[in-house]
Amino acid sequence: MKEFLSSFLLITSWLIFAISVYLFVIVLIAPSYAFIPFCKVAGAGLVCFYLSKKLNKKTKVN
């Protein structure tokens, strides 16, 4: 029984370690995957904002 419990605790500790490493990697890697689409959307938003202001200035002159 003692050997079984020891083996069970060893396997459980390795599973907990693997899950914690997996979560740690997701926390570090996932934001880098989201960074490029975020930059594209933010850039498109800034371009639309700039064009809106530019078109607004042209309509006020006429």
mmCIF file of the C-alpha atoms, coordinates in Angstrom:
data_MODEL
# 
_entry.id   MODEL 
# 
loop_
_atom_site.group_PDB 
_atom_site.id 
_atom_site.type_symbol 
_atom_site.label_atom_id 
_atom_site.label_alt_id 
_atom_site.label_comp_id 
_atom_site.label_asym_id 
_atom_site.label_entity_id 
_atom_site.label_seq_id 
_atom_site.pdbx_PDB_ins_code 
_atom_site.Cartn_x 
_atom_site.Cartn_y 
_atom_site.Cartn_z 
_atom_site.occupancy 
_atom_site.B_iso_or_equiv 
_atom_site.pdbx_formal_charge 
_atom_site.auth_seq_id 
_atom_site.auth_comp_id 
_atom_site.auth_asym_id 
_atom_site.auth_atom_id 
_atom_site.pdbx_PDB_model_num 
ATOM 1  C CA . MET A 1 1  ? 0.000   0.000  0.000   1.00 0.00 ? 1  MET A CA 1 
ATOM 2  C CA . LYS A 1 2  ? 2.868   2.351  0.808   1.00 0.00 ? 2  LYS A CA 1 
ATOM 3  C CA . GLU A 1 3  ? 4.442   1.770  -2.627  1.00 0.00 ? 3  GLU A CA 1 
ATOM 4  C CA . PHE A 1 4  ? 1.118   2.349  -4.367  1.00 0.00 ? 4  PHE A CA 1 
ATOM 5  C CA . LEU A 1 5  ? 0.581   5.614  -2.501  1.00 0.00 ? 5  LEU A CA 1 
ATOM 6  C CA . SER A 1 6  ? 4.120   6.717  -3.293  1.00 0.00 ? 6  SER A CA 1 
ATOM 7  C CA . SER A 1 7  ? 3.644   5.969  -7.001  1.00 0.00 ? 7  SER A CA 1 
ATOM 8  C CA . PHE A 1 8  ? 0.258   7.663  -7.029  1.00 0.00 ? 8  PHE A CA 1 
ATOM 9  C CA . LEU A 1 9  ? 1.668   10.813 -5.434  1.00 0.00 ? 9  LEU A CA 1 
ATOM 10 C CA . LEU A 1 10 ? 4.592   10.832 -7.872  1.00 0.00 ? 10 LEU A CA 1 
ATOM 11 C CA . ILE A 1 11 ? 2.295   10.570 -10.892 1.00 0.00 ? 11 ILE A CA 1 
ATOM 12 C CA . THR A 1 12 ? -0.018  13.216 -9.447  1.00 0.00 ? 12 THR A CA 1 
ATOM 13 C CA . SER A 1 13 ? 2.881   15.577 -8.840  1.00 0.00 ? 13 SER A CA 1 
ATOM 14 C CA . TRP A 1 14 ? 4.088   15.139 -12.435 1.00 0.00 ? 14 TRP A CA 1 
ATOM 15 C CA . LEU A 1 15 ? 0.580   15.833 -13.750 1.00 0.00 ? 15 LEU A CA 1 
ATOM 16 C CA . ILE A 1 16 ? 0.279   18.956 -11.625 1.00 0.00 ? 16 ILE A CA 1 
ATOM 17 C CA . PHE A 1 17 ? 3.718   20.068 -12.799 1.00 0.00 ? 17 PHE A CA 1 
ATOM 18 C CA . ALA A 1 18 ? 2.777   19.456 -16.452 1.00 0.00 ? 18 ALA A CA 1 
ATOM 19 C CA . ILE A 1 19 ? -0.471  21.391 -16.093 1.00 0.00 ? 19 ILE A CA 1 
ATOM 20 C CA . SER A 1 20 ? 1.280   24.307 -14.420 1.00 0.00 ? 20 SER A CA 1 
ATOM 21 C CA . VAL A 1 21 ? 3.943   24.436 -17.152 1.00 0.00 ? 21 VAL A CA 1 
ATOM 22 C CA . TYR A 1 22 ? 1.214   24.281 -19.811 1.00 0.00 ? 22 TYR A CA 1 
ATOM 23 C CA . LEU A 1 23 ? -0.665  27.171 -18.209 1.00 0.00 ? 23 LEU A CA 1 
ATOM 24 C CA . PHE A 1 24 ? 2.558   29.151 -17.814 1.00 0.00 ? 24 PHE A CA 1 
ATOM 25 C CA . VAL A 1 25 ? 3.375   28.709 -21.513 1.00 0.00 ? 25 VAL A CA 1 
ATOM 26 C CA . ILE A 1 26 ? -0.155  29.714 -22.521 1.00 0.00 ? 26 ILE A CA 1 
ATOM 27 C CA . VAL A 1 27 ? 0.115   32.869 -20.440 1.00 0.00 ? 27 VAL A CA 1 
ATOM 28 C CA . LEU A 1 28 ? 3.420   33.771 -22.113 1.00 0.00 ? 28 LEU A CA 1 
ATOM 29 C CA . ILE A 1 29 ? 2.727   32.663 -25.700 1.00 0.00 ? 29 ILE A CA 1 
ATOM 30 C CA . ALA A 1 30 ? -0.963  33.521 -26.174 1.00 0.00 ? 30 ALA A CA 1 
ATOM 31 C CA . PRO A 1 31 ? -0.521  37.307 -25.867 1.00 0.00 ? 31 PRO A CA 1 
ATOM 32 C CA . SER A 1 32 ? 2.077   37.256 -28.639 1.00 0.00 ? 32 SER A CA 1 
ATOM 33 C CA . TYR A 1 33 ? -0.437  35.529 -30.928 1.00 0.00 ? 33 TYR A CA 1 
ATOM 34 C CA . ALA A 1 34 ? -2.984  38.250 -30.169 1.00 0.00 ? 34 ALA A CA 1 
ATOM 35 C CA . PHE A 1 35 ? -0.505  41.131 -30.603 1.00 0.00 ? 35 PHE A CA 1 
ATOM 36 C CA . ILE A 1 36 ? -0.365  41.163 -34.423 1.00 0.00 ? 36 ILE A CA 1 
ATOM 37 C CA . PRO A 1 37 ? -4.163  41.123 -34.971 1.00 0.00 ? 37 PRO A CA 1 
ATOM 38 C CA . PHE A 1 38 ? -4.498  43.798 -32.282 1.00 0.00 ? 38 PHE A CA 1 
ATOM 39 C CA . CYS A 1 39 ? -1.978  45.990 -34.121 1.00 0.00 ? 39 CYS A CA 1 
ATOM 40 C CA . LYS A 1 40 ? -3.829  45.479 -37.407 1.00 0.00 ? 40 LYS A CA 1 
ATOM 41 C CA . VAL A 1 41 ? -7.185  46.428 -35.906 1.00 0.00 ? 41 VAL A CA 1 
ATOM 42 C CA . ALA A 1 42 ? -5.729  49.398 -34.029 1.00 0.00 ? 42 ALA A CA 1 
ATOM 43 C CA . GLY A 1 43 ? -3.964  50.573 -37.204 1.00 0.00 ? 43 GLY A CA 1 
ATOM 44 C CA . ALA A 1 44 ? -7.145  50.270 -39.251 1.00 0.00 ? 44 ALA A CA 1 
ATOM 45 C CA . GLY A 1 45 ? -9.003  52.218 -36.573 1.00 0.00 ? 45 GLY A CA 1 
ATOM 46 C CA . LEU A 1 46 ? -6.399  54.983 -36.607 1.00 0.00 ? 46 LEU A CA 1 
ATOM 47 C CA . VAL A 1 47 ? -6.482  55.171 -40.418 1.00 0.00 ? 47 VAL A CA 1 
ATOM 48 C CA . CYS A 1 48 ? -10.283 55.430 -40.385 1.00 0.00 ? 48 CYS A CA 1 
ATOM 49 C CA . PHE A 1 49 ? -10.097 58.109 -37.684 1.00 0.00 ? 49 PHE A CA 1 
ATOM 50 C CA . TYR A 1 50 ? -7.502  60.073 -39.684 1.00 0.00 ? 50 TYR A CA 1 
ATOM 51 C CA . LEU A 1 51 ? -9.526  59.821 -42.902 1.00 0.00 ? 51 LEU A CA 1 
ATOM 52 C CA . SER A 1 52 ? -12.682 60.881 -41.064 1.00 0.00 ? 52 SER A CA 1 
ATOM 53 C CA . LYS A 1 53 ? -10.957 63.982 -39.703 1.00 0.00 ? 53 LYS A CA 1 
ATOM 54 C CA . LYS A 1 54 ? -9.469  64.734 -43.122 1.00 0.00 ? 54 LYS A CA 1 
ATOM 55 C CA . LEU A 1 55 ? -12.845 64.420 -44.853 1.00 0.00 ? 55 LEU A CA 1 
ATOM 56 C CA . ASN A 1 56 ? -14.469 66.503 -42.124 1.00 0.00 ? 56 ASN A CA 1 
ATOM 57 C CA . LYS A 1 57 ? -11.984 69.348 -42.725 1.00 0.00 ? 57 LYS A CA 1 
ATOM 58 C CA . LYS A 1 58 ? -12.673 69.256 -46.481 1.00 0.00 ? 58 LYS A CA 1 
ATOM 59 C CA . THR A 1 59 ? -16.439 69.545 -45.982 1.00 0.00 ? 59 THR A CA 1 
ATOM 60 C CA . LYS A 1 60 ? -16.048 72.555 -43.657 1.00 0.00 ? 60 LYS A CA 1 
ATOM 61 C CA . VAL A 1 61 ? -13.954 74.448 -46.260 1.00 0.00 ? 61 VAL A CA 1 
ATOM 62 C CA . ASN A 1 62 ? -16.608 74.103 -48.981 1.00 0.00 ? 62 ASN A CA 1 
# 
